């Protein structure tokens, strides 16, 4: 489901993930080092972690803050909301650095798509999904 600001980054994000999910040969150079298979050559490990956290945060926010979620008690609810705020701030700051993306081995067109994708991902975090106000960003 693509709603609101998520529409702005969805297609670039999906295209990027498809390269890995469908074993696209365009990424083979990330796994071949000096003629040998390697899991250590890729420098996208940090970016993969940021993307994973981004997806988790978007899902968690929509689960926690949408009306009708049942919490065991008010303490659990406060802790979940606190976690949504802290994690959103954390990933928002990380995406700022990625919005200046410039890979020396990639084409300018790819770099532009990646920069726009990260800027739009960051912007989508400001959108209020449920009952939490995003004035902390």
Tab-separated table of C-alpha atoms in Angstrom:
chain	number	residue	atom	x	y	z
A	1	UNK	CA	0.000	0.000	0.000
A	2	UNK	CA	1.425	3.365	-1.046
A	3	UNK	CA	-0.134	6.343	0.663
A	4	UNK	CA	0.776	9.974	1.156
A	5	UNK	CA	4.459	10.771	0.975
A	6	UNK	CA	5.372	7.088	0.639
A	7	UNK	CA	4.450	7.388	-3.039
A	8	UNK	CA	7.436	9.672	-3.571
A	9	UNK	CA	10.119	7.088	-2.783
A	10	UNK	CA	8.311	3.793	-3.343
A	11	UNK	CA	9.235	3.074	-6.976
A	12	UNK	CA	12.935	3.927	-6.575
A	13	UNK	CA	13.098	1.936	-3.329
A	14	UNK	CA	11.340	-1.042	-4.904
A	15	UNK	CA	13.643	-0.956	-7.946
A	16	UNK	CA	16.712	-0.836	-5.696
A	17	UNK	CA	15.519	-3.764	-3.574
A	18	UNK	CA	14.606	-5.831	-6.648
A	19	UNK	CA	18.256	-5.885	-7.706
A	20	UNK	CA	18.980	-7.920	-4.577
A	21	UNK	CA	15.730	-9.829	-4.176
A	22	UNK	CA	15.769	-11.169	-7.734
A	23	UNK	CA	19.523	-11.936	-7.849
A	24	UNK	CA	20.071	-9.404	-10.610
A	25	UNK	CA	23.498	-9.806	-12.243
A	26	UNK	CA	24.009	-6.037	-12.123
A	27	UNK	CA	25.136	-6.444	-8.504
A	28	UNK	CA	27.602	-9.298	-9.107
A	29	UNK	CA	30.581	-6.974	-8.657
A	30	UNK	CA	29.557	-6.442	-5.045
A	31	UNK	CA	30.219	-10.129	-4.353
A	32	UNK	CA	33.269	-10.906	-6.515
A	33	UNK	CA	36.628	-9.791	-5.182
A	34	UNK	CA	39.785	-10.715	-7.053
A	35	UNK	CA	37.965	-13.570	-8.817
A	36	UNK	CA	36.623	-15.037	-5.552
A	37	UNK	CA	33.157	-14.857	-3.999
A	38	UNK	CA	33.095	-12.478	-1.050
A	39	UNK	CA	30.462	-11.201	1.343
A	40	UNK	CA	32.857	-8.563	2.675
A	41	UNK	CA	33.433	-6.542	-0.482
A	42	UNK	CA	30.085	-4.729	-0.495
A	43	UNK	CA	30.142	-1.324	1.146
A	44	UNK	CA	26.360	-1.166	1.386
A	45	UNK	CA	26.105	-2.892	4.765
A	46	UNK	CA	25.365	0.323	6.674
A	47	UNK	CA	22.876	1.427	4.014
A	48	UNK	CA	21.129	-1.956	4.239
A	49	UNK	CA	20.795	-1.549	8.007
A	50	UNK	CA	19.367	1.953	7.613
A	51	UNK	CA	16.855	0.744	5.025
A	52	UNK	CA	15.832	-2.174	7.241
A	53	UNK	CA	15.324	0.136	10.217
A	54	UNK	CA	13.351	2.552	8.052
A	55	UNK	CA	10.909	-0.172	6.978
A	56	UNK	CA	10.611	-1.493	10.549
A	57	UNK	CA	9.942	2.000	11.925
A	58	UNK	CA	7.256	2.723	9.329
A	59	UNK	CA	5.514	-0.568	10.165
A	60	UNK	CA	5.901	-0.167	13.927
A	61	UNK	CA	4.558	3.387	13.839
A	62	UNK	CA	1.484	2.345	11.905
A	63	UNK	CA	0.802	-0.524	14.314
A	64	UNK	CA	1.359	1.458	17.528
A	65	UNK	CA	-0.222	4.805	16.690
A	66	UNK	CA	-3.307	3.839	14.714
A	67	UNK	CA	-6.476	4.075	16.775
A	68	UNK	CA	-7.746	0.839	18.238
A	69	UNK	CA	-4.423	-0.787	19.159
A	70	UNK	CA	-4.797	-2.728	22.400
A	71	UNK	CA	-2.027	-2.278	24.960
A	72	UNK	CA	-1.681	-4.275	28.163
A	73	UNK	CA	-1.545	-1.079	30.218
A	74	UNK	CA	-0.757	2.627	29.955
A	75	UNK	CA	2.927	2.025	30.745
A	76	UNK	CA	3.298	-0.254	27.719
A	77	UNK	CA	1.521	2.297	25.537
A	78	UNK	CA	3.842	5.107	26.701
A	79	UNK	CA	6.912	2.942	26.082
A	80	UNK	CA	5.750	2.061	22.567
A	81	UNK	CA	5.077	5.707	21.728
A	82	UNK	CA	8.469	6.655	23.164
A	83	UNK	CA	10.121	4.013	20.989
A	84	UNK	CA	8.315	5.325	17.896
A	85	UNK	CA	9.563	8.861	18.598
A	86	UNK	CA	13.158	7.846	19.376
A	87	UNK	CA	13.487	5.493	16.428
A	88	UNK	CA	11.926	8.001	14.021
A	89	UNK	CA	14.378	10.698	15.162
A	90	UNK	CA	17.267	8.251	14.816
A	91	UNK	CA	16.461	7.154	11.259
A	92	UNK	CA	15.529	10.717	10.243
A	93	UNK	CA	19.062	11.854	11.128
A	94	UNK	CA	20.669	8.898	9.313
A	95	UNK	CA	18.657	9.569	6.164
A	96	UNK	CA	19.924	13.148	6.113
A	97	UNK	CA	23.443	11.844	5.474
A	98	UNK	CA	22.183	9.425	2.816
A	99	UNK	CA	20.305	12.224	1.036
A	100	UNK	CA	23.756	13.420	-0.066
A	101	UNK	CA	24.468	9.991	-1.607
A	102	UNK	CA	27.294	9.946	-4.133
A	103	UNK	CA	28.792	6.599	-5.092
A	104	UNK	CA	31.977	7.049	-7.119
A	105	UNK	CA	31.399	3.831	-9.072
A	106	UNK	CA	27.766	4.604	-9.961
A	107	UNK	CA	26.442	6.752	-12.779
A	108	UNK	CA	25.211	10.264	-12.061
A	109	UNK	CA	21.701	9.128	-12.989
A	110	UNK	CA	21.775	6.384	-10.338
A	111	UNK	CA	23.259	8.765	-7.768
A	112	UNK	CA	20.459	11.260	-8.470
A	113	UNK	CA	17.779	8.566	-8.070
A	114	UNK	CA	19.330	7.405	-4.803
A	115	UNK	CA	19.587	10.962	-3.419
A	116	UNK	CA	15.952	11.638	-4.310
A	117	UNK	CA	14.856	8.326	-2.831
A	118	UNK	CA	16.588	9.037	0.497
A	119	UNK	CA	15.266	12.626	0.614
A	120	UNK	CA	11.749	11.369	-0.016
A	121	UNK	CA	12.100	8.582	2.556
A	122	UNK	CA	13.206	11.187	5.088
A	123	UNK	CA	10.337	13.500	4.151
A	124	UNK	CA	7.819	10.668	4.556
A	125	UNK	CA	8.801	10.321	8.217
A	126	UNK	CA	7.284	13.765	8.876
A	127	UNK	CA	3.885	12.581	7.736
A	128	UNK	CA	1.525	11.799	10.600
A	129	UNK	CA	0.312	8.228	10.222
A	130	UNK	CA	-1.639	7.730	13.407
A	131	UNK	CA	-2.261	9.609	16.624
A	132	UNK	CA	1.303	10.841	17.167
A	133	UNK	CA	2.241	14.426	16.312
A	134	UNK	CA	5.470	14.766	14.325
A	135	UNK	CA	6.474	18.159	15.752
A	136	UNK	CA	9.665	16.558	17.114
A	137	UNK	CA	11.222	16.378	13.620
